[in-house]
Amino acid sequence: MSRDKPKESCGIFGIYGPGEDIANLTYFGILALQHRGQESAGIATSDGQRIKLEKLTGRVDRFTEAQIRRLSGGESHPAIIGSGHVRYSNTGSNICENYQPFLFQSRFGRFALSHNGNLLEPEVLQRRLIDNKLVPEGTSDSELIALLIVDKSYEALTFEEAIRLALKEIVGAYSLVIMTTRKLIGIRDPWGIRPLSLGKINSDHFLLSSETCAFEPFGGEHLSDLGPGEMIVIEDGKYCSSQLLPQVCKNLCIFEFIYFASPGSILYDRLLQTARRHMGERLFEEHPVKIDNPNEWVVGGVPNTGTPGAKGYAEASGLEIRELLLKNGYIGRTFIQPSQRLRSVGVRSKLQVLPREVRGKKVVLVEDSIVRGTTTGQIVNLLFKAGAQEVHMRITSPPYKYRCLMGIDTQYPEELIAATKSVDEIRQEIGATSLGYLSLEGVIQSINHEKSLSPIPSDHFCSACFNGQYPFKIPEAQNRFVLEQTV
Ligand code: SF4
């Protein structure tokens, strides 16, 4: 299936809990973050003296019982800390050298590092490390962070100081979970772009996760979201917060609210499912359809991420909501298909239209975003073929016009349909009867809909893919394979 959506970044997770079944719990933690990346998965555990690591290609459920048993350490050396990663590659290919967590030896001992985000100009850092005889095995920017920490450990008095010295030299988006044999450490970059939350299982067992949905399986309590530049160190049953680097701004990725994060997660105190429903309500206010006879109409969402928006649109319009498309949840990754025929088969194998719900109807179809437009066009076409009279596309975000170099794989401007086409030209290209995008103001007002919570100012979000206002200067030439071009 050709890429028509921004791809998730990565998911990172950590657990500190002597006496818990750490290996299995880490497995469940990254399983809850599976939507953030399905290319590879990794788990590291420590029994207090040694770190063990297992990584694999594909989804979390490919871990074998034998691997989990090895990570658990058995009765003689039970694991007390665990960390894990699920990956969608933003820098570097999907090769095993790039899978995370990365395990390295610093002057202060071994550590495992998991990263969510993207560094700017990683090739400059790569060259510097190679000059210092620290040669990365792979082509991922995340490995460079680990190597830089190793390098800085020779100038630092503590491991945390080595981390600070390393991160001081880095510009970009990074949330990190770093595990030593005795400590679990969480860090967010000074711009606050990718999320990271702290949770607890009980008074001395703690969790770190890209999203709060990973606390749920443990009955864990969400304690806080790390602030920009904040570091949490968990050790000896206690956690300690400090400002590792000064905060530059608060620029949490607004796409986490629209699409990336699980609807069951909480960001800025908002449940995302509710925020997305309000986006659908607001979308009706901004882009209503002309309803003469409600019986002629039906509203549906592109599963699964368009569904909450469709509910909101249906509630606000008074139109009936139906499941118009079924998603095959068993399909993982498909590959770039060279012909129109194969692309159409690819879409149909993922999404099945229910003709009885569609035939003779005027359809409002709600989707969270359009990146390239190819898949959206195929879905519109399938709906018409199934007998829809009209297909009105409604999108719960503004046109995606600018590339993202902060952890999302939309690094080529030529792939973005809205970068060069007007809304009406996009409508023509996807073949829809009408097309309406939610405004950026509408997205932020929907997030701020709950009156009991103080509103989040618009400058507390990164929305650069909609308005081109990046939190830092973006290099012209950077793309996901930049480190492969320089080695
Ligand atoms: S550019 Fe868009 S996708 Fe990238 S971090 Fe900013 S809001 Fe998120």
Coordinates of C-alpha atoms in Angstrom, one line a residue, residues 67-329:
Q67 CA 13.6 -15.0 24.6
I68 CA 11.4 -13.7 27.4
R69 CA 12.7 -16.4 29.7
R70 CA 16.3 -15.4 29.0
L71 CA 15.5 -11.7 29.6
S72 CA 13.7 -12.5 32.9
G73 CA 16.9 -13.9 34.4
G74 CA 15.2 -16.7 36.3
E75 CA 15.1 -17.1 40.0
S76 CA 18.9 -16.8 40.5
H77 CA 19.3 -13.4 38.7
P78 CA 15.8 -11.9 38.4
A79 CA 15.6 -8.7 36.3
I80 CA 14.8 -5.5 38.2
I81 CA 14.7 -3.0 35.4
G82 CA 13.5 -3.3 31.8
S83 CA 13.3 -1.0 28.8
G84 CA 11.9 -1.5 25.3
H85 CA 11.5 0.0 21.9
V86 CA 9.2 -0.3 18.9
R87 CA 10.5 1.2 15.7
Y88 CA 9.4 2.9 12.5
S89 CA 12.6 4.0 10.8
N90 CA 12.9 7.7 10.3
T91 CA 16.7 7.8 9.9
G92 CA 18.5 4.8 8.4
S93 CA 17.1 1.6 6.8
N94 CA 15.2 -1.2 8.4
I95 CA 18.3 -3.3 9.1
C96 CA 19.0 -5.1 12.4
E97 CA 22.0 -2.9 13.2
N98 CA 19.5 0.0 13.6
Y99 CA 17.1 -1.9 15.9
Q100 CA 16.8 -0.5 19.5
P101 CA 17.6 -0.5 22.4
F102 CA 21.3 0.1 21.7
L103 CA 23.6 -1.5 24.2
F104 CA 26.9 0.3 24.8
Q105 CA 29.7 0.5 27.4
S106 CA 30.6 3.9 28.8
R107 CA 33.3 4.7 31.5
F108 CA 30.4 4.3 34.0
G109 CA 29.4 0.8 32.8
R110 CA 26.9 -0.6 30.4
F111 CA 23.7 1.1 29.3
A112 CA 20.8 0.5 26.9
L113 CA 19.3 3.5 25.0
S114 CA 15.9 3.8 23.3
H115 CA 15.1 6.9 21.3
N116 CA 12.0 8.4 19.8
G117 CA 12.5 11.3 17.5
N118 CA 15.0 12.6 14.9
L119 CA 18.3 14.5 15.1
L120 CA 19.1 17.4 12.8
E121 CA 22.2 17.0 10.7
P122 CA 23.2 13.7 12.1
E123 CA 25.9 13.3 9.4
V124 CA 27.9 16.1 11.1
L125 CA 27.9 14.2 14.4
Q126 CA 28.6 10.9 12.6
R127 CA 31.7 12.3 11.0
R128 CA 32.9 13.7 14.4
L129 CA 32.4 10.4 16.2
I130 CA 34.2 8.5 13.4
D131 CA 37.1 11.0 13.7
N132 CA 37.2 10.1 17.4
K133 CA 37.3 6.4 16.5
L134 CA 33.8 5.8 17.6
V135 CA 32.4 4.0 14.5
P136 CA 28.7 3.3 14.5
E137 CA 27.6 -0.2 13.4
G138 CA 24.4 1.0 11.8
T139 CA 23.0 4.1 10.1
S140 CA 20.6 5.4 12.7
D141 CA 20.8 8.7 14.4
S142 CA 19.8 7.1 17.7
E143 CA 23.0 5.1 17.8
L144 CA 25.0 8.3 17.5
I145 CA 23.4 9.6 20.7
A146 CA 24.5 6.5 22.5
L147 CA 28.0 6.8 21.1
L148 CA 28.2 10.5 22.0
I149 CA 27.3 9.6 25.6
V150 CA 30.2 7.1 25.6
D151 CA 32.5 9.7 24.3
K152 CA 31.4 12.3 26.9
S153 CA 31.7 9.8 29.7
Y154 CA 35.5 10.4 29.6
E155 CA 35.0 14.1 30.5
A156 CA 32.3 13.6 33.1
L157 CA 32.2 12.8 36.8
T158 CA 28.9 11.0 36.6
F159 CA 26.8 9.1 34.0
E160 CA 24.1 11.8 34.1
E161 CA 26.7 14.5 33.5
A162 CA 27.9 12.5 30.5
I163 CA 24.3 12.5 29.1
R164 CA 24.0 16.2 29.7
L165 CA 27.3 17.0 27.9
A166 CA 26.2 14.8 25.0
L167 CA 22.7 16.2 24.7
K168 CA 24.0 19.8 24.9
E169 CA 25.6 19.2 21.5
I170 CA 22.4 17.8 19.8
V171 CA 19.6 19.7 18.0
G172 CA 16.5 17.8 17.2
A173 CA 13.6 15.8 18.6
Y174 CA 14.4 13.2 21.2
S175 CA 12.6 11.5 24.0
L176 CA 15.0 8.9 25.6
V177 CA 14.7 6.0 27.9
I178 CA 18.2 5.0 29.1
M179 CA 18.8 2.0 31.4
T180 CA 22.0 1.3 33.3
T181 CA 22.4 -1.9 35.5
R182 CA 20.8 0.0 38.4
K183 CA 19.0 3.1 37.1
L184 CA 16.2 3.9 34.7
I185 CA 16.4 7.3 33.2
G186 CA 13.9 9.3 31.1
I187 CA 14.7 12.5 29.2
R188 CA 12.8 14.9 26.9
D189 CA 14.5 17.3 24.5
P190 CA 14.5 21.1 25.4
W191 CA 11.8 21.8 22.7
G192 CA 9.4 19.2 24.1
I193 CA 8.5 17.7 20.7
R194 CA 7.9 14.0 21.3
P195 CA 6.0 12.9 24.4
L196 CA 7.3 11.0 27.4
S197 CA 5.3 10.3 30.6
L198 CA 6.1 9.0 34.1
G199 CA 3.8 6.5 35.8
K200 CA 3.9 4.4 38.9
I201 CA 2.7 0.9 39.7
N202 CA 3.0 1.3 43.5
S203 CA 5.1 3.4 45.9
D204 CA 8.4 2.2 44.7
H205 CA 7.8 0.7 41.2
F206 CA 7.8 3.1 38.3
L207 CA 7.1 3.3 34.5
L208 CA 8.3 5.6 31.7
S209 CA 6.5 5.5 28.4
S210 CA 5.9 7.5 25.2
E211 CA 2.2 7.3 25.9
T212 CA 0.1 6.7 29.0
C213 CA -1.8 3.9 27.2
A214 CA 1.1 1.7 28.2
F215 CA 0.4 2.3 31.9
E216 CA -3.0 0.7 31.6
P217 CA -2.1 -3.0 31.4
F218 CA -0.3 -2.5 34.8
G219 CA -3.1 -0.6 36.5
G220 CA -0.4 2.1 36.6
E221 CA -1.1 5.6 37.7
H222 CA 0.0 8.5 35.4
L223 CA 2.1 10.8 37.6
S224 CA 3.3 13.4 35.1
D225 CA 4.4 14.3 31.6
L226 CA 8.1 15.1 31.5
G227 CA 8.7 18.8 30.6
P228 CA 11.1 20.0 27.9
G229 CA 14.7 19.4 29.0
E230 CA 13.6 17.4 32.1
M231 CA 15.3 14.3 33.3
I232 CA 13.8 11.6 35.6
V233 CA 16.2 9.2 37.3
I234 CA 14.7 6.2 39.0
E235 CA 16.9 4.3 41.4
D236 CA 16.5 2.4 44.7
G237 CA 12.7 2.7 44.6
K238 CA 12.6 6.4 44.3
Y239 CA 12.5 8.9 41.4
C240 CA 14.2 12.2 41.1
S241 CA 13.4 15.0 38.6
S242 CA 15.9 17.6 37.4
Q243 CA 16.2 20.1 34.6
L244 CA 19.0 18.5 32.6
L245 CA 18.9 21.2 29.9
P246 CA 17.2 24.6 29.9
Q247 CA 13.7 24.5 28.3
V248 CA 13.7 26.3 24.9
C249 CA 10.0 26.1 24.2
K250 CA 7.0 23.8 24.6
N251 CA 6.4 22.4 21.1
L252 CA 4.6 19.0 21.5
C253 CA 3.8 17.5 18.1
I254 CA 0.2 18.4 17.4
F255 CA -0.1 15.3 15.2
E256 CA 0.1 13.2 18.4
F257 CA -3.3 14.6 19.1
I258 CA -4.6 14.1 15.6
Y259 CA -3.4 10.7 14.7
F260 CA -0.2 9.2 16.1
A261 CA -0.9 8.5 19.8
S262 CA -3.5 6.0 20.9
P263 CA -7.0 7.3 21.5
G264 CA -6.7 5.9 25.0
S265 CA -3.7 8.0 25.8
I266 CA -3.6 11.3 27.7
L267 CA -1.6 14.3 26.6
Y268 CA -1.7 17.7 28.2
D269 CA -4.4 16.2 30.5
R270 CA -6.7 15.5 27.6
L271 CA -8.0 12.1 26.6
L272 CA -7.2 11.9 22.9
Q273 CA -10.4 10.0 21.9
T274 CA -12.5 12.9 23.3
A275 CA -10.3 15.6 21.6
R276 CA -10.6 13.7 18.3
R277 CA -14.4 13.6 18.7
H278 CA -14.5 17.3 19.2
M279 CA -12.4 17.7 16.0
G280 CA -15.2 15.9 14.2
E281 CA -17.8 18.2 15.7
R282 CA -15.9 21.3 14.8
L283 CA -15.3 19.9 11.3
F284 CA -19.1 20.0 10.8
E285 CA -19.2 23.6 11.9
E286 CA -16.4 24.5 9.5
H287 CA -17.5 22.3 6.6
P288 CA -21.1 21.3 6.8
V289 CA -22.9 19.3 4.1
K290 CA -26.2 20.5 2.7
I291 CA -28.8 18.2 4.2
D292 CA -32.3 18.2 2.7
N293 CA -33.2 14.7 3.6
P294 CA -31.2 13.1 6.4
N295 CA -32.2 9.6 5.3
E296 CA -30.1 10.1 2.1
W297 CA -27.0 10.5 4.2
V298 CA -24.5 8.4 6.1
V299 CA -21.3 9.3 8.0
G300 CA -18.4 6.9 8.4
G301 CA -14.7 7.1 9.4
V302 CA -11.7 5.6 7.7
P303 CA -10.8 2.9 10.3
N304 CA -9.5 3.2 12.8
T305 CA -8.1 6.7 13.3
G306 CA -10.9 8.5 11.4
T307 CA -13.6 6.9 13.6
P308 CA -13.7 9.3 16.6
G309 CA -13.8 12.3 14.2
A310 CA -16.7 10.6 12.3
K311 CA -18.6 10.2 15.6
G312 CA -18.2 13.9 16.3
Y313 CA -19.3 14.8 12.8
A314 CA -22.3 12.6 13.0
E315 CA -23.3 14.0 16.4
A316 CA -23.0 17.6 15.3
S317 CA -24.8 17.1 12.0
G318 CA -27.5 14.7 13.4
L319 CA -26.7 12.3 10.6
E320 CA -26.5 8.5 11.1
I321 CA -23.1 7.0 11.6
R322 CA -22.3 3.6 10.1
E323 CA -19.3 1.4 9.7
L324 CA -18.7 1.8 5.9
L325 CA -15.3 0.3 5.7
L326 CA -13.8 -2.7 7.5
K327 CA -10.1 -2.8 8.3
N328 CA -8.2 -6.1 8.1
G329 CA -6.3 -6.0 11.4

